[in-house]
PDB file of C-alpha atoms in Angstrom:
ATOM      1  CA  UNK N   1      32.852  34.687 -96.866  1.00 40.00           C
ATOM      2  CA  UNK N   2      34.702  35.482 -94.132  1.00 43.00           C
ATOM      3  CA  UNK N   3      37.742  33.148 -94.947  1.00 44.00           C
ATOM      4  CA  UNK N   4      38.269  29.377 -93.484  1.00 45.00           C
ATOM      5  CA  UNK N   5      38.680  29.476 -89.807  1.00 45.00           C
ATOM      6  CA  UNK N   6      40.951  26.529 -88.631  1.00 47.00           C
ATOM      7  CA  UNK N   7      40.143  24.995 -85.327  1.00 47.00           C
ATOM      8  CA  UNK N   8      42.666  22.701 -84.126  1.00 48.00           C
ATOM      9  CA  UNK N   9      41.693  19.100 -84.492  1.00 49.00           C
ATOM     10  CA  UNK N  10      39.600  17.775 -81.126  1.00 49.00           C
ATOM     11  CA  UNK N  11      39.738  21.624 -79.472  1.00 49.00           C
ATOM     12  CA  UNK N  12      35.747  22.321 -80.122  1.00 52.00           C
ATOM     13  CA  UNK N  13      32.760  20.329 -78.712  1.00 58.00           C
ATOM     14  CA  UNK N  14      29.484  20.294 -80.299  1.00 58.00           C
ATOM     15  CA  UNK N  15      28.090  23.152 -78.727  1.00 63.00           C
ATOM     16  CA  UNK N  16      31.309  25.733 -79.528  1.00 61.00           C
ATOM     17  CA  UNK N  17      30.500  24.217 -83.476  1.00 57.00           C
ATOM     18  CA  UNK N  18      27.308  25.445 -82.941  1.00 59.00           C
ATOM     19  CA  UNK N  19      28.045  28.409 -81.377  1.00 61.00           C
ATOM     20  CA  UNK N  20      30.826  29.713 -83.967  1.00 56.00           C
ATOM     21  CA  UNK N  21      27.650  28.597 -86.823  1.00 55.00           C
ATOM     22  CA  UNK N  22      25.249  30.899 -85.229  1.00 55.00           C
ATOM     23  CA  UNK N  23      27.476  33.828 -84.799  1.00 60.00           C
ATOM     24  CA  UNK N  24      27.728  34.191 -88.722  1.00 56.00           C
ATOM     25  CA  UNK N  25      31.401  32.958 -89.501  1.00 54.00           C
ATOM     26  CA  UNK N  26      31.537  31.027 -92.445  1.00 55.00           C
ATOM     27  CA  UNK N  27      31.629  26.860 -92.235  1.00 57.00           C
ATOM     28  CA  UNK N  28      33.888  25.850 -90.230  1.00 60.00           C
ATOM     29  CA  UNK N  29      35.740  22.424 -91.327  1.00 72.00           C
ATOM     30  CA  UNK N  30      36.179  20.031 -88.864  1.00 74.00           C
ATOM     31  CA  UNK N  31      38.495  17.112 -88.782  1.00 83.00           C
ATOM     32  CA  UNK N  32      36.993  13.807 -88.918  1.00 86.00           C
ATOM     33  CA  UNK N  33      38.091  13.240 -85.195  1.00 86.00           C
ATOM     34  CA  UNK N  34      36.010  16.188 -84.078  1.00 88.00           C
ATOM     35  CA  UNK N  35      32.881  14.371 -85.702  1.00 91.00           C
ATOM     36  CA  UNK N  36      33.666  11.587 -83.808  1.00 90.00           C
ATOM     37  CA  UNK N  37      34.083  12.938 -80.614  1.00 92.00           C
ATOM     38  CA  UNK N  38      31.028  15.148 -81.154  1.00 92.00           C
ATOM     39  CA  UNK N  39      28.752  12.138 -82.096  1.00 94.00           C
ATOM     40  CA  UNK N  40      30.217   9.937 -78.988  1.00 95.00           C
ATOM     41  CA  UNK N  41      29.496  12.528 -76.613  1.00 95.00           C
ATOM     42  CA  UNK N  42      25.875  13.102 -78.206  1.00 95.00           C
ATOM     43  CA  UNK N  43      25.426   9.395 -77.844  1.00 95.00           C
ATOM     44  CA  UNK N  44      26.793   8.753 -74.928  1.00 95.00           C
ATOM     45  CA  UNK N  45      24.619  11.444 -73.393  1.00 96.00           C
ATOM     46  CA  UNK N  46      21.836  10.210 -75.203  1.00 96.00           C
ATOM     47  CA  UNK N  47      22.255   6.743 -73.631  1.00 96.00           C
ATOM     48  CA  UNK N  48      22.779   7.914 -70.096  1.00 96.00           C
ATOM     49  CA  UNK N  49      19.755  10.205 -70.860  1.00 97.00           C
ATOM     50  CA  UNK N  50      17.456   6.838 -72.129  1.00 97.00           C
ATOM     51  CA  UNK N  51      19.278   5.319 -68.855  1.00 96.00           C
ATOM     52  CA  UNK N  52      17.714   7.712 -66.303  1.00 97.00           C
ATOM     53  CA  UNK N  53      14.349   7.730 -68.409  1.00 97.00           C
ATOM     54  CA  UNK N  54      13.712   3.933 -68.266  1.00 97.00           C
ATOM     55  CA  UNK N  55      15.028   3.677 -64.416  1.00 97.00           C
ATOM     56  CA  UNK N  56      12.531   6.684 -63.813  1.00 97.00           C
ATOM     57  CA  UNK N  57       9.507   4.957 -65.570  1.00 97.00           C
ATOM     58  CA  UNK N  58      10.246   1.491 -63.651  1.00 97.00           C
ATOM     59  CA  UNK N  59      10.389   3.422 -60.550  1.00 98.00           C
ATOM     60  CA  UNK N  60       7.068   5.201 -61.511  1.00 97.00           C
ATOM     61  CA  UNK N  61       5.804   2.139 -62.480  1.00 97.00           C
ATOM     62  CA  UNK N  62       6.432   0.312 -58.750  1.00 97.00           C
ATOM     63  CA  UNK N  63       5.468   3.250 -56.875  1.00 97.00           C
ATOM     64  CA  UNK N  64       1.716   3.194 -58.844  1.00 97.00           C
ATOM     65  CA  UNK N  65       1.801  -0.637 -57.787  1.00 97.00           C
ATOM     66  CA  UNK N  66       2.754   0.083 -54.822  1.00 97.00           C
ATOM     67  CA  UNK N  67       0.238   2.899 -53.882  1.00 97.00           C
ATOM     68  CA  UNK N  68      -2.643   0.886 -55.818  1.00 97.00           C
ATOM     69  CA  UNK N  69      -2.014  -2.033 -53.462  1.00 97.00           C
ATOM     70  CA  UNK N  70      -1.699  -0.122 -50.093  1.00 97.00           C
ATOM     71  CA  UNK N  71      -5.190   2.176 -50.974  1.00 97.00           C
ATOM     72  CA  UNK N  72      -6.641  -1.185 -52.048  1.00 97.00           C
ATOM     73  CA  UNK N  73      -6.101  -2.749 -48.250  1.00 97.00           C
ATOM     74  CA  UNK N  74      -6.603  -0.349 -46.739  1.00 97.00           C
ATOM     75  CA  UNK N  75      -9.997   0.825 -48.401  1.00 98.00           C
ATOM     76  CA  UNK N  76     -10.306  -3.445 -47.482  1.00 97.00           C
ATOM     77  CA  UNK N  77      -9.423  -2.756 -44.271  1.00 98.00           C
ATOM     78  CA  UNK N  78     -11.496   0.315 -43.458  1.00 98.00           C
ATOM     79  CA  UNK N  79     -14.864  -1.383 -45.600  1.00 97.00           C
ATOM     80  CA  UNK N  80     -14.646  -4.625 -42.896  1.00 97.00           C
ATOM     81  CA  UNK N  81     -14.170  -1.929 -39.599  1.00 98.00           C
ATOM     82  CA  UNK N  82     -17.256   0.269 -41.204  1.00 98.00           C
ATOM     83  CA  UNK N  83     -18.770  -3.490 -41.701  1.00 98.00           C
ATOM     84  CA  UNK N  84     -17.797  -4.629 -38.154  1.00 98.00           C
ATOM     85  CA  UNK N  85     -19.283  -1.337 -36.211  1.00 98.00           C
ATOM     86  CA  UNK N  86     -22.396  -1.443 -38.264  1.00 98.00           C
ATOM     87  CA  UNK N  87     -22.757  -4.910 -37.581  1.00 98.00           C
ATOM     88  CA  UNK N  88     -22.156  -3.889 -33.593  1.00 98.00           C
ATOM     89  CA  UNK N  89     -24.653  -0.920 -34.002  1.00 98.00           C
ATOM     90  CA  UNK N  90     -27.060  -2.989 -35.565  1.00 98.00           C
ATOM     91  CA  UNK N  91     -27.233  -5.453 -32.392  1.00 98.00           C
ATOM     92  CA  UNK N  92     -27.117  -2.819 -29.607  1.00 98.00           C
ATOM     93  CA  UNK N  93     -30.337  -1.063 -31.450  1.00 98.00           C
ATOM     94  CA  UNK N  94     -31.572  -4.719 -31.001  1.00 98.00           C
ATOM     95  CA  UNK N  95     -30.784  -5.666 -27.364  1.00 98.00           C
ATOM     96  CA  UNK N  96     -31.822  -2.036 -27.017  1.00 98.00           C
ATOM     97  CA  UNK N  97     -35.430  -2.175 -28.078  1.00 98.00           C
ATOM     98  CA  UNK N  98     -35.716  -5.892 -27.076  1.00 98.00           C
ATOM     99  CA  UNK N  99     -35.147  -4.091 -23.136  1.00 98.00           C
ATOM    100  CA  UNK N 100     -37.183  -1.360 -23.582  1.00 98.00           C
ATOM    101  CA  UNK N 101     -40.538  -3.675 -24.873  1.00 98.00           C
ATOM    102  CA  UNK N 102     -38.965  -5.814 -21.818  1.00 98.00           C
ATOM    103  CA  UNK N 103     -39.738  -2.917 -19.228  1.00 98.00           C
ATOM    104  CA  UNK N 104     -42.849  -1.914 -21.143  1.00 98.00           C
ATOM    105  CA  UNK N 105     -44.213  -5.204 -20.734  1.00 97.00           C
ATOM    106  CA  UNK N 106     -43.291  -5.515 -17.079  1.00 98.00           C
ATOM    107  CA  UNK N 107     -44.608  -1.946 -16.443  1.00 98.00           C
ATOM    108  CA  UNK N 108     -47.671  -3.151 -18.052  1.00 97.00           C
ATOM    109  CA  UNK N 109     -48.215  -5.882 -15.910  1.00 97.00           C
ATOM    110  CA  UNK N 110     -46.821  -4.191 -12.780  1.00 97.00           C
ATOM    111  CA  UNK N 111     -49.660  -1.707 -13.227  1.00 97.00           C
ATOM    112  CA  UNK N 112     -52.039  -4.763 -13.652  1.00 97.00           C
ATOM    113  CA  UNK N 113     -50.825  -5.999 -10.404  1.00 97.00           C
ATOM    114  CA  UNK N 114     -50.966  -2.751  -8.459  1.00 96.00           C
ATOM    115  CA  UNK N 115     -54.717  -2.489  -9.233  1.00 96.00           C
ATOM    116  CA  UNK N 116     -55.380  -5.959  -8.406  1.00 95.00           C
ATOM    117  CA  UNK N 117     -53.776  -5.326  -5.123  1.00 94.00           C
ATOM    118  CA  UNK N 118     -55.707  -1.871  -5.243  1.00 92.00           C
ATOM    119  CA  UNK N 119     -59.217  -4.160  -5.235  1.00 92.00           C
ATOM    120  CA  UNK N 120     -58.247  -6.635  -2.904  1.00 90.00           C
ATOM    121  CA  UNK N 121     -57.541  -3.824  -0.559  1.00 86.00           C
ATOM    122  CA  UNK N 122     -60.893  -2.350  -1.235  1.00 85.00           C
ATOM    123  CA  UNK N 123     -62.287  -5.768  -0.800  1.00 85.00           C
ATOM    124  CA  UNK N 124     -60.955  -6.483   2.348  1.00 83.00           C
ATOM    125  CA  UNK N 125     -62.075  -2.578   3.457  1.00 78.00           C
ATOM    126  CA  UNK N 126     -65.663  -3.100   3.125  1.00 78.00           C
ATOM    127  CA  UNK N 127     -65.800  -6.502   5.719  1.00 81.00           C
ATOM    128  CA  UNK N 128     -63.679  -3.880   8.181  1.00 79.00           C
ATOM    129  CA  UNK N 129     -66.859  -0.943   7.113  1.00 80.00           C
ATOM    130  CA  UNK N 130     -69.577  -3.787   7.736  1.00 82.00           C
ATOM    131  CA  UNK N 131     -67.690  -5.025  11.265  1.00 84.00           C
ATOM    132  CA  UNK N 132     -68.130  -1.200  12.498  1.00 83.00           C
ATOM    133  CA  UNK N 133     -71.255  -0.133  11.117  1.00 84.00           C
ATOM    134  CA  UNK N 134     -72.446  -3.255  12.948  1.00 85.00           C
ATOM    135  CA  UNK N 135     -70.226  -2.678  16.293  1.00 84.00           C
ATOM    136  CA  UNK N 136     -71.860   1.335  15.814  1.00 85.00           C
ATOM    137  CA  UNK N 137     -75.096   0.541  16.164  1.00 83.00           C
ATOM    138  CA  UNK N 138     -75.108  -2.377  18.664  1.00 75.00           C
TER     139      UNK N 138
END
């Protein structure tokens, strides 16, 4: 050994104990007040340490909550809008094809029309034909 070092009682903290252990002096011997201030400090530390830890997980804790909640309405919110413009999609497609078989079916019978008209025309050509064919060859 080395010989006794003597430390003056409450003149080291924890890690200077350590520190003079490491370094290869021999034990050092501490005064029972040293112990105590050593283990206060370590507990106290430990506490405040605990302290931030728990505050930290309760904070962690409401901020999941919270973000589970806000992606929950708004995936809500979004799934009804997506529901909503689908829903409006679905009946424009609908009035949609409802007026284009609306003008196919009046096209269809304004063609039927124009070729009735077409034979009444012709119809009412071939009295005119007769009248002058007859008027000719008087």
């Amino acid at each position: 050994f080395h010989g006794d070092i003597t430390i003056p009682e409450g003149s080291l903290s924890s890690r200077a104990m350590a520190a003079a252990l490491f370094q290869g002096h021999s034990p050092v011997k501490y005064a029972t007040a040293d112990w105590h201030t050593s283990n206060m400090v370590m507990s106290s530390t430990a506490e405040r340490q605990r302290s931030v830890s728990h505050d930290l997980r309760q904070q962690s804790h409401r901020l999941r909550n919270d973000t589970d909640n806000r992606t929950h309405w708004t995936q809500h919110t979004n799934t009804s809008r997506l529901q909503d413009r689908t829903d409006d999609i679905r009946m424009w497609i609908e009035r949609l094809e409802k007026t284009l078989q609306d003008t196919e079916n009046e096209i269809d019978k304004l063609t039927e029309h124009k070729q009735r008209a077409e034979r009444c025309l012709e119809a009412k050509g071939l009295p005119l034909q007769v009248v002058l064919e007859c008027l000719g060859l008087r």
